[in-house]
PDB file of C-alpha atoms in Angstrom:
ATOM      1  CA  UNK A  30     -41.581 105.708-208.857  1.00  0.00           C
ATOM      2  CA  UNK A  31     -39.702 102.450-208.413  1.00  0.00           C
ATOM      3  CA  UNK A  32     -39.860 100.189-205.354  1.00  0.00           C
ATOM      4  CA  UNK A  33     -37.533  97.245-204.871  1.00  0.00           C
ATOM      5  CA  UNK A  34     -36.847  94.389-202.495  1.00  0.00           C
ATOM      6  CA  UNK A  35     -33.567  92.466-202.402  1.00  0.00           C
ATOM      7  CA  UNK A  36     -32.106  89.900-200.014  1.00  0.00           C
ATOM      8  CA  UNK A  37     -28.544  91.211-200.185  1.00  0.00           C
ATOM      9  CA  UNK A  38     -26.903  88.368-198.170  1.00  0.00           C
ATOM     10  CA  UNK A  39     -25.089  90.706-195.805  1.00  0.00           C
ATOM     11  CA  UNK A  40     -23.243  92.391-198.707  1.00  0.00           C
ATOM     12  CA  UNK A  41     -20.926  89.375-198.867  1.00  0.00           C
ATOM     13  CA  UNK A  42     -21.511  88.322-202.468  1.00  0.00           C
ATOM     14  CA  UNK A  43     -22.245  84.694-203.369  1.00  0.00           C
ATOM     15  CA  UNK A  44     -20.265  82.565-202.810  1.00  0.00           C
ATOM     16  CA  UNK A  45     -18.784  84.787-200.104  1.00  0.00           C
ATOM     17  CA  UNK A  46     -15.315  83.237-200.191  1.00  0.00           C
ATOM     18  CA  UNK A  47     -14.941  83.998-203.900  1.00  0.00           C
ATOM     19  CA  UNK A  48     -16.311  87.543-203.515  1.00  0.00           C
ATOM     20  CA  UNK A  49     -13.946  88.256-200.604  1.00  0.00           C
ATOM     21  CA  UNK A  50     -10.951  87.650-202.861  1.00  0.00           C
ATOM     22  CA  UNK A  51     -12.029  90.658-204.916  1.00  0.00           C
ATOM     23  CA  UNK A  52     -13.829  92.850-202.376  1.00  0.00           C
ATOM     24  CA  UNK A  53     -11.883  92.136-199.199  1.00  0.00           C
ATOM     25  CA  UNK A  54     -14.884  91.565-196.916  1.00  0.00           C
ATOM     26  CA  UNK A  55     -18.436  92.897-196.351  1.00  0.00           C
ATOM     27  CA  UNK A  56     -17.393  96.241-194.795  1.00  0.00           C
ATOM     28  CA  UNK A  57     -14.413  97.133-196.983  1.00  0.00           C
ATOM     29  CA  UNK A  58     -14.350 100.313-199.106  1.00  0.00           C
ATOM     30  CA  UNK A  59     -14.381  98.110-202.223  1.00  0.00           C
ATOM     31  CA  UNK A  60     -17.551  96.411-200.978  1.00  0.00           C
ATOM     32  CA  UNK A  61     -19.269  99.754-200.364  1.00  0.00           C
ATOM     33  CA  UNK A  62     -18.306 101.000-203.835  1.00  0.00           C
ATOM     34  CA  UNK A  63     -19.345  97.750-205.510  1.00  0.00           C
ATOM     35  CA  UNK A  64     -22.776  97.468-203.893  1.00  0.00           C
ATOM     36  CA  UNK A  65     -23.421 101.183-204.320  1.00  0.00           C
ATOM     37  CA  UNK A  66     -23.059 100.549-208.054  1.00  0.00           C
ATOM     38  CA  UNK A  67     -25.409  97.540-207.817  1.00  0.00           C
ATOM     39  CA  UNK A  68     -28.037  99.611-206.032  1.00  0.00           C
ATOM     40  CA  UNK A  69     -27.687 102.471-208.530  1.00  0.00           C
ATOM     41  CA  UNK A  70     -28.307  99.982-211.322  1.00  0.00           C
ATOM     42  CA  UNK A  71     -31.639  99.037-209.725  1.00  0.00           C
ATOM     43  CA  UNK A  72     -32.642 102.737-209.811  1.00  0.00           C
ATOM     44  CA  UNK A  73     -35.082 102.440-206.887  1.00  0.00           C
ATOM     45  CA  UNK A  74     -36.714 105.354-205.110  1.00  0.00           C
ATOM     46  CA  UNK A  75     -37.323 102.997-202.175  1.00  0.00           C
ATOM     47  CA  UNK A  76     -35.331  99.789-201.738  1.00  0.00           C
ATOM     48  CA  UNK A  77     -36.015  97.274-198.946  1.00  0.00           C
ATOM     49  CA  UNK A  78     -33.005  95.061-198.183  1.00  0.00           C
ATOM     50  CA  UNK A  79     -33.184  91.791-196.287  1.00  0.00           C
ATOM     51  CA  UNK A  80     -30.073  90.372-194.613  1.00  0.00           C
ATOM     52  CA  UNK A  81     -28.539  93.825-194.466  1.00  0.00           C
ATOM     53  CA  UNK A  82     -25.395  94.811-192.635  1.00  0.00           C
ATOM     54  CA  UNK A  83     -24.814  94.776-188.867  1.00  0.00           C
ATOM     55  CA  UNK A  84     -22.087  97.378-189.413  1.00  0.00           C
ATOM     56  CA  UNK A  85     -23.877 100.718-189.082  1.00  0.00           C
ATOM     57  CA  UNK A  86     -20.752 102.574-190.177  1.00  0.00           C
ATOM     58  CA  UNK A  87     -20.876 100.602-193.416  1.00  0.00           C
ATOM     59  CA  UNK A  88     -24.571 101.439-193.890  1.00  0.00           C
ATOM     60  CA  UNK A  89     -23.832 105.115-193.219  1.00  0.00           C
ATOM     61  CA  UNK A  90     -21.072 105.121-195.824  1.00  0.00           C
ATOM     62  CA  UNK A  91     -23.303 103.326-198.332  1.00  0.00           C
ATOM     63  CA  UNK A  92     -26.116 105.839-197.810  1.00  0.00           C
ATOM     64  CA  UNK A  93     -23.667 108.737-198.092  1.00  0.00           C
ATOM     65  CA  UNK A  94     -22.201 107.332-201.312  1.00  0.00           C
ATOM     66  CA  UNK A  95     -25.689 106.944-202.790  1.00  0.00           C
ATOM     67  CA  UNK A  96     -27.041 110.225-201.414  1.00  0.00           C
ATOM     68  CA  UNK A  97     -30.062 108.544-199.797  1.00  0.00           C
ATOM     69  CA  UNK A  98     -31.659 108.162-196.387  1.00  0.00           C
ATOM     70  CA  UNK A  99     -31.472 104.857-194.506  1.00  0.00           C
ATOM     71  CA  UNK A 100     -33.427 103.074-191.781  1.00  0.00           C
ATOM     72  CA  UNK A 101     -32.687  99.795-190.012  1.00  0.00           C
ATOM     73  CA  UNK A 102     -35.182  97.302-188.595  1.00  0.00           C
ATOM     74  CA  UNK A 103     -33.119  95.321-186.051  1.00  0.00           C
ATOM     75  CA  UNK A 104     -33.132  91.551-186.012  1.00  0.00           C
ATOM     76  CA  UNK A 105     -33.296  89.121-183.119  1.00  0.00           C
ATOM     77  CA  UNK A 106     -30.055  87.634-184.360  1.00  0.00           C
ATOM     78  CA  UNK A 107     -28.072  88.771-187.391  1.00  0.00           C
ATOM     79  CA  UNK A 108     -30.436  89.489-190.279  1.00  0.00           C
ATOM     80  CA  UNK A 109     -31.607  93.124-190.141  1.00  0.00           C
ATOM     81  CA  UNK A 110     -33.946  94.656-192.698  1.00  0.00           C
ATOM     82  CA  UNK A 111     -32.794  97.994-194.063  1.00  0.00           C
ATOM     83  CA  UNK A 112     -34.526 100.598-196.195  1.00  0.00           C
ATOM     84  CA  UNK A 113     -32.821 103.059-198.526  1.00  0.00           C
ATOM     85  CA  UNK A 114     -34.804 105.922-200.014  1.00  0.00           C
ATOM     86  CA  UNK A 115     -34.541 109.347-201.578  1.00  0.00           C
ATOM     87  CA  UNK A 116     -37.715 110.364-199.709  1.00  0.00           C
ATOM     88  CA  UNK A 117     -37.852 111.733-196.131  1.00  0.00           C
ATOM     89  CA  UNK A 118     -38.150 109.032-193.450  1.00  0.00           C
ATOM     90  CA  UNK A 119     -40.648 109.968-190.725  1.00  0.00           C
ATOM     91  CA  UNK A 120     -40.749 106.962-188.391  1.00  0.00           C
ATOM     92  CA  UNK A 121     -39.574 103.380-187.932  1.00  0.00           C
ATOM     93  CA  UNK A 122     -41.209 100.554-185.970  1.00  0.00           C
ATOM     94  CA  UNK A 123     -39.713  97.156-185.147  1.00  0.00           C
ATOM     95  CA  UNK A 124     -41.958  94.156-184.538  1.00  0.00           C
ATOM     96  CA  UNK A 125     -39.351  91.374-184.285  1.00  0.00           C
ATOM     97  CA  UNK A 126     -39.337  91.273-180.496  1.00  0.00           C
ATOM     98  CA  UNK A 127     -37.990  88.659-178.087  1.00  0.00           C
ATOM     99  CA  UNK A 128     -40.165  87.585-175.149  1.00  0.00           C
ATOM    100  CA  UNK A 129     -39.032  86.220-171.758  1.00  0.00           C
ATOM    101  CA  UNK A 130     -38.137  82.573-172.122  1.00  0.00           C
ATOM    102  CA  UNK A 131     -37.126  82.851-175.772  1.00  0.00           C
ATOM    103  CA  UNK A 132     -33.849  81.035-175.234  1.00  0.00           C
ATOM    104  CA  UNK A 133     -33.448  80.265-178.926  1.00  0.00           C
ATOM    105  CA  UNK A 134     -34.502  83.339-180.951  1.00  0.00           C
ATOM    106  CA  UNK A 135     -34.245  81.370-184.181  1.00  0.00           C
ATOM    107  CA  UNK A 136     -37.384  79.432-183.156  1.00  0.00           C
ATOM    108  CA  UNK A 137     -39.617  82.446-182.502  1.00  0.00           C
ATOM    109  CA  UNK A 138     -41.755  84.327-185.034  1.00  0.00           C
ATOM    110  CA  UNK A 139     -39.718  86.779-187.084  1.00  0.00           C
ATOM    111  CA  UNK A 140     -36.380  85.737-185.663  1.00  0.00           C
ATOM    112  CA  UNK A 141     -34.914  87.465-188.698  1.00  0.00           C
ATOM    113  CA  UNK A 142     -36.567  90.884-188.910  1.00  0.00           C
ATOM    114  CA  UNK A 143     -39.975  92.496-189.293  1.00  0.00           C
ATOM    115  CA  UNK A 144     -40.821  96.171-189.109  1.00  0.00           C
ATOM    116  CA  UNK A 145     -42.288  99.210-190.823  1.00  0.00           C
ATOM    117  CA  UNK A 146     -40.906 102.540-191.978  1.00  0.00           C
ATOM    118  CA  UNK A 147     -43.085 105.588-192.653  1.00  0.00           C
ATOM    119  CA  UNK A 148     -41.917 107.642-195.627  1.00  0.00           C
ATOM    120  CA  UNK A 149     -43.200 110.944-196.987  1.00  0.00           C
ATOM    121  CA  UNK A 150     -43.755 110.335-200.711  1.00  0.00           C
ATOM    122  CA  UNK A 151     -44.619 113.455-202.698  1.00  0.00           C
ATOM    123  CA  UNK A 152     -46.544 114.922-199.785  1.00  0.00           C
ATOM    124  CA  UNK A 153     -48.318 111.703-198.719  1.00  0.00           C
ATOM    125  CA  UNK A 154     -47.491 109.258-195.928  1.00  0.00           C
ATOM    126  CA  UNK A 155     -46.616 105.703-196.977  1.00  0.00           C
ATOM    127  CA  UNK A 156     -45.841 102.717-194.795  1.00  0.00           C
ATOM    128  CA  UNK A 157     -43.219 100.287-196.067  1.00  0.00           C
ATOM    129  CA  UNK A 158     -43.340  96.969-194.231  1.00  0.00           C
ATOM    130  CA  UNK A 159     -40.119  94.971-194.546  1.00  0.00           C
ATOM    131  CA  UNK A 160     -39.896  91.348-193.478  1.00  0.00           C
ATOM    132  CA  UNK A 161     -37.830  88.183-193.603  1.00  0.00           C
ATOM    133  CA  UNK A 162     -39.748  85.034-192.674  1.00  0.00           C
ATOM    134  CA  UNK A 163     -38.304  81.785-191.334  1.00  0.00           C
ATOM    135  CA  UNK A 164     -36.746  79.587-194.050  1.00  0.00           C
ATOM    136  CA  UNK A 165     -37.420  76.081-192.732  1.00  0.00           C
ATOM    137  CA  UNK A 166     -40.333  75.930-190.255  1.00  0.00           C
ATOM    138  CA  UNK A 167     -43.764  76.168-191.992  1.00  0.00           C
ATOM    139  CA  UNK A 168     -45.708  76.231-188.718  1.00  0.00           C
ATOM    140  CA  UNK A 169     -43.606  79.152-187.546  1.00  0.00           C
ATOM    141  CA  UNK A 170     -44.216  80.944-190.831  1.00  0.00           C
ATOM    142  CA  UNK A 171     -47.963  80.592-190.242  1.00  0.00           C
ATOM    143  CA  UNK A 172     -47.535  82.379-186.907  1.00  0.00           C
ATOM    144  CA  UNK A 173     -45.543  85.039-188.727  1.00  0.00           C
ATOM    145  CA  UNK A 174     -48.341  85.476-191.269  1.00  0.00           C
ATOM    146  CA  UNK A 175     -50.877  86.030-188.482  1.00  0.00           C
ATOM    147  CA  UNK A 176     -48.637  88.647-186.879  1.00  0.00           C
ATOM    148  CA  UNK A 177     -47.969  90.288-190.245  1.00  0.00           C
ATOM    149  CA  UNK A 178     -51.662  90.637-190.990  1.00  0.00           C
ATOM    150  CA  UNK A 179     -52.327  92.163-187.574  1.00  0.00           C
ATOM    151  CA  UNK A 180     -49.688  94.736-188.435  1.00  0.00           C
ATOM    152  CA  UNK A 181     -51.116  95.363-191.901  1.00  0.00           C
ATOM    153  CA  UNK A 182     -54.627  95.829-190.519  1.00  0.00           C
ATOM    154  CA  UNK A 183     -53.369  98.235-187.857  1.00  0.00           C
ATOM    155  CA  UNK A 184     -51.333 100.347-190.252  1.00  0.00           C
ATOM    156  CA  UNK A 185     -54.240 100.487-192.722  1.00  0.00           C
ATOM    157  CA  UNK A 186     -56.253 102.249-190.044  1.00  0.00           C
ATOM    158  CA  UNK A 187     -53.545 104.922-190.032  1.00  0.00           C
ATOM    159  CA  UNK A 188     -52.700 105.128-193.717  1.00  0.00           C
ATOM    160  CA  UNK A 189     -54.042 103.726-197.003  1.00  0.00           C
ATOM    161  CA  UNK A 190     -50.668 103.661-198.767  1.00  0.00           C
ATOM    162  CA  UNK A 191     -48.922 100.439-197.714  1.00  0.00           C
ATOM    163  CA  UNK A 192     -46.185  98.439-199.395  1.00  0.00           C
ATOM    164  CA  UNK A 193     -45.144  95.037-198.031  1.00  0.00           C
ATOM    165  CA  UNK A 194     -41.793  93.840-199.348  1.00  0.00           C
ATOM    166  CA  UNK A 195     -39.369  91.130-198.402  1.00  0.00           C
ATOM    167  CA  UNK A 196     -38.185  87.548-198.302  1.00  0.00           C
ATOM    168  CA  UNK A 197     -41.275  85.437-197.565  1.00  0.00           C
ATOM    169  CA  UNK A 198     -39.302  82.161-197.499  1.00  0.00           C
ATOM    170  CA  UNK A 199     -42.261  80.006-198.458  1.00  0.00           C
ATOM    171  CA  UNK A 200     -44.390  78.989-201.441  1.00  0.00           C
ATOM    172  CA  UNK A 201     -47.310  81.146-202.503  1.00  0.00           C
ATOM    173  CA  UNK A 202     -49.563  78.234-201.572  1.00  0.00           C
ATOM    174  CA  UNK A 203     -49.054  79.252-197.932  1.00  0.00           C
ATOM    175  CA  UNK A 204     -51.696  81.368-196.243  1.00  0.00           C
ATOM    176  CA  UNK A 205     -49.991  84.749-196.647  1.00  0.00           C
ATOM    177  CA  UNK A 206     -50.891  84.994-200.336  1.00  0.00           C
ATOM    178  CA  UNK A 207     -54.601  84.452-199.767  1.00  0.00           C
ATOM    179  CA  UNK A 208     -54.545  86.711-196.708  1.00  0.00           C
ATOM    180  CA  UNK A 209     -53.273  89.580-198.850  1.00  0.00           C
ATOM    181  CA  UNK A 210     -55.783  88.806-201.587  1.00  0.00           C
ATOM    182  CA  UNK A 211     -58.701  88.984-199.122  1.00  0.00           C
ATOM    183  CA  UNK A 212     -57.545  92.463-198.126  1.00  0.00           C
ATOM    184  CA  UNK A 213     -57.375  93.647-201.718  1.00  0.00           C
ATOM    185  CA  UNK A 214     -53.580  93.740-201.890  1.00  0.00           C
ATOM    186  CA  UNK A 215     -51.919  92.815-205.176  1.00  0.00           C
ATOM    187  CA  UNK A 216     -48.670  90.987-205.813  1.00  0.00           C
ATOM    188  CA  UNK A 217     -46.652  93.233-208.137  1.00  0.00           C
ATOM    189  CA  UNK A 218     -45.235  90.409-210.248  1.00  0.00           C
ATOM    190  CA  UNK A 219     -48.550  88.600-210.447  1.00  0.00           C
ATOM    191  CA  UNK A 220     -50.388  91.682-211.666  1.00  0.00           C
ATOM    192  CA  UNK A 221     -47.818  93.474-213.829  1.00  0.00           C
ATOM    193  CA  UNK A 222     -44.741  91.282-214.238  1.00  0.00           C
ATOM    194  CA  UNK A 223     -46.072  88.387-216.266  1.00  0.00           C
ATOM    195  CA  UNK A 224     -46.589  86.172-213.232  1.00  0.00           C
ATOM    196  CA  UNK A 225     -44.778  85.292-210.026  1.00  0.00           C
ATOM    197  CA  UNK A 226     -41.207  84.283-210.870  1.00  0.00           C
ATOM    198  CA  UNK A 227     -38.340  82.472-209.181  1.00  0.00           C
ATOM    199  CA  UNK A 228     -36.115  84.731-207.103  1.00  0.00           C
ATOM    200  CA  UNK A 229     -33.640  82.284-205.550  1.00  0.00           C
ATOM    201  CA  UNK A 230     -32.245  80.336-208.488  1.00  0.00           C
ATOM    202  CA  UNK A 231     -29.021  82.307-208.766  1.00  0.00           C
ATOM    203  CA  UNK A 232     -25.511  81.095-209.505  1.00  0.00           C
ATOM    204  CA  UNK A 233     -24.954  77.489-208.480  1.00  0.00           C
ATOM    205  CA  UNK A 234     -28.527  76.991-207.234  1.00  0.00           C
ATOM    206  CA  UNK A 235     -30.847  74.558-208.991  1.00  0.00           C
ATOM    207  CA  UNK A 236     -34.055  74.854-206.928  1.00  0.00           C
ATOM    208  CA  UNK A 237     -36.449  77.502-208.166  1.00  0.00           C
ATOM    209  CA  UNK A 238     -37.818  79.291-205.107  1.00  0.00           C
ATOM    210  CA  UNK A 239     -40.574  81.866-205.615  1.00  0.00           C
ATOM    211  CA  UNK A 240     -40.046  83.603-202.300  1.00  0.00           C
ATOM    212  CA  UNK A 241     -39.371  87.350-202.699  1.00  0.00           C
ATOM    213  CA  UNK A 242     -42.396  89.579-203.192  1.00  0.00           C
ATOM    214  CA  UNK A 243     -43.792  93.100-203.236  1.00  0.00           C
ATOM    215  CA  UNK A 244     -47.449  93.571-202.252  1.00  0.00           C
ATOM    216  CA  UNK A 245     -49.361  96.827-202.731  1.00  0.00           C
ATOM    217  CA  UNK A 246     -52.402  97.976-200.798  1.00  0.00           C
ATOM    218  CA  UNK A 247     -55.719  98.583-202.620  1.00  0.00           C
ATOM    219  CA  UNK A 248     -55.035 102.322-202.695  1.00  0.00           C
ATOM    220  CA  UNK A 249     -51.726 101.809-204.508  1.00  0.00           C
ATOM    221  CA  UNK A 250     -52.645  98.894-206.780  1.00  0.00           C
ATOM    222  CA  UNK A 251     -54.102 101.067-209.585  1.00  0.00           C
ATOM    223  CA  UNK A 252     -50.781 102.951-209.804  1.00  0.00           C
ATOM    224  CA  UNK A 253     -48.787  99.802-210.640  1.00  0.00           C
ATOM    225  CA  UNK A 254     -47.457  99.956-214.205  1.00  0.00           C
ATOM    226  CA  UNK A 255     -44.813  97.231-214.297  1.00  0.00           C
ATOM    227  CA  UNK A 256     -42.792  94.700-212.322  1.00  0.00           C
ATOM    228  CA  UNK A 257     -39.766  92.510-212.901  1.00  0.00           C
ATOM    229  CA  UNK A 258     -37.302  90.104-211.340  1.00  0.00           C
ATOM    230  CA  UNK A 259     -33.801  91.307-212.235  1.00  0.00           C
ATOM    231  CA  UNK A 260     -31.832  88.517-213.884  1.00  0.00           C
ATOM    232  CA  UNK A 261     -28.994  90.380-215.598  1.00  0.00           C
ATOM    233  CA  UNK A 262     -25.226  89.796-215.390  1.00  0.00           C
ATOM    234  CA  UNK A 263     -23.820  89.540-211.848  1.00  0.00           C
ATOM    235  CA  UNK A 264     -27.349  89.184-210.505  1.00  0.00           C
ATOM    236  CA  UNK A 265     -27.717  85.683-211.911  1.00  0.00           C
ATOM    237  CA  UNK A 266     -25.535  83.161-213.763  1.00  0.00           C
ATOM    238  CA  UNK A 267     -26.305  79.690-215.078  1.00  0.00           C
ATOM    239  CA  UNK A 268     -23.168  78.253-213.486  1.00  0.00           C
ATOM    240  CA  UNK A 269     -21.727  75.799-212.776  1.00  0.00           C
ATOM    241  CA  UNK A 270     -19.699  77.204-209.906  1.00  0.00           C
ATOM    242  CA  UNK A 271     -16.168  78.084-210.903  1.00  0.00           C
ATOM    243  CA  UNK A 272     -13.166  79.561-209.191  1.00  0.00           C
ATOM    244  CA  UNK A 273     -12.961  83.335-209.194  1.00  0.00           C
ATOM    245  CA  UNK A 274     -16.603  83.967-210.146  1.00  0.00           C
ATOM    246  CA  UNK A 275     -19.421  85.180-207.914  1.00  0.00           C
ATOM    247  CA  UNK A 276     -22.732  87.022-208.084  1.00  0.00           C
ATOM    248  CA  UNK A 277     -24.271  89.726-205.917  1.00  0.00           C
ATOM    249  CA  UNK A 278     -26.438  87.466-203.723  1.00  0.00           C
ATOM    250  CA  UNK A 279     -28.192  84.101-203.564  1.00  0.00           C
ATOM    251  CA  UNK A 280     -31.456  85.990-204.249  1.00  0.00           C
ATOM    252  CA  UNK A 281     -32.637  88.196-207.102  1.00  0.00           C
ATOM    253  CA  UNK A 282     -34.167  91.673-206.759  1.00  0.00           C
ATOM    254  CA  UNK A 283     -37.864  92.276-207.374  1.00  0.00           C
ATOM    255  CA  UNK A 284     -38.864  95.698-208.719  1.00  0.00           C
ATOM    256  CA  UNK A 285     -42.239  97.406-209.024  1.00  0.00           C
ATOM    257  CA  UNK A 286     -42.890 100.592-211.006  1.00  0.00           C
ATOM    258  CA  UNK A 287     -45.738 102.916-210.074  1.00  0.00           C
ATOM    259  CA  UNK A 288     -47.047 106.096-211.634  1.00  0.00           C
ATOM    260  CA  UNK A 289     -47.885 108.627-208.942  1.00  0.00           C
ATOM    261  CA  UNK A 290     -50.506 111.345-209.399  1.00  0.00           C
ATOM    262  CA  UNK A 291     -48.968 114.114-211.473  1.00  0.00           C
ATOM    263  CA  UNK A 292     -46.111 112.013-212.854  1.00  0.00           C
ATOM    264  CA  UNK A 293     -47.863 111.262-216.123  1.00  0.00           C
ATOM    265  CA  UNK A 294     -48.394 114.965-216.728  1.00  0.00           C
ATOM    266  CA  UNK A 295     -44.657 115.617-216.340  1.00  0.00           C
ATOM    267  CA  UNK A 296     -43.723 113.243-219.158  1.00  0.00           C
TER     268      UNK A 296
END
């Protein structure tokens, strides 16, 4: 089984103006066909996308092209989280809520998106938590971590199989990493990918940001067999920026491979 997380930058490509010359815009048929091929290349059974599309017709066409199920966690503004999977989707919950008086949703916890999707995986219930934390306000990210852990603790009382995946938008020195460790969760790259790696140093970017992660609950951690940050052609390029060239996103995908009970016997 393969799980992935990918900040897809609204399916615009990066830089968007160069991608638009070839694709014609984020909801065009060429865009659907192109990103369907990108997603097939990742070969995920469950893929969590940050900065998904606001165009539900586009998401429907993408899911139809891929032959998968889709769920959307709405955002306070314009950055929904979306999940694509070959498994049955049982339930979705959104936690990125706006309270009275929140005049500027960008300054509230999880102004991007934060939610959970329950999936039936080979007869067992799994919760996939997808999130996109604030990129520039550390104090706000600390509030988001507290809310995230409340959610994790609550869902663990319902189900032992929990995956947390998304764009954490902060260094691993922030409290979320230790909070997961105290609960027995493992970072997929840290445990099975040779160490946490940069995920936002794509084409034209020079800062190495280690911000996209997959965490597995204690029940799932023993099943982890491998992890990687995808750095192949059209995912990443050394640059410099040049006319007519673009990559899929300003982030890189993170993948985690697990062996489920019974899978080893089938090989």
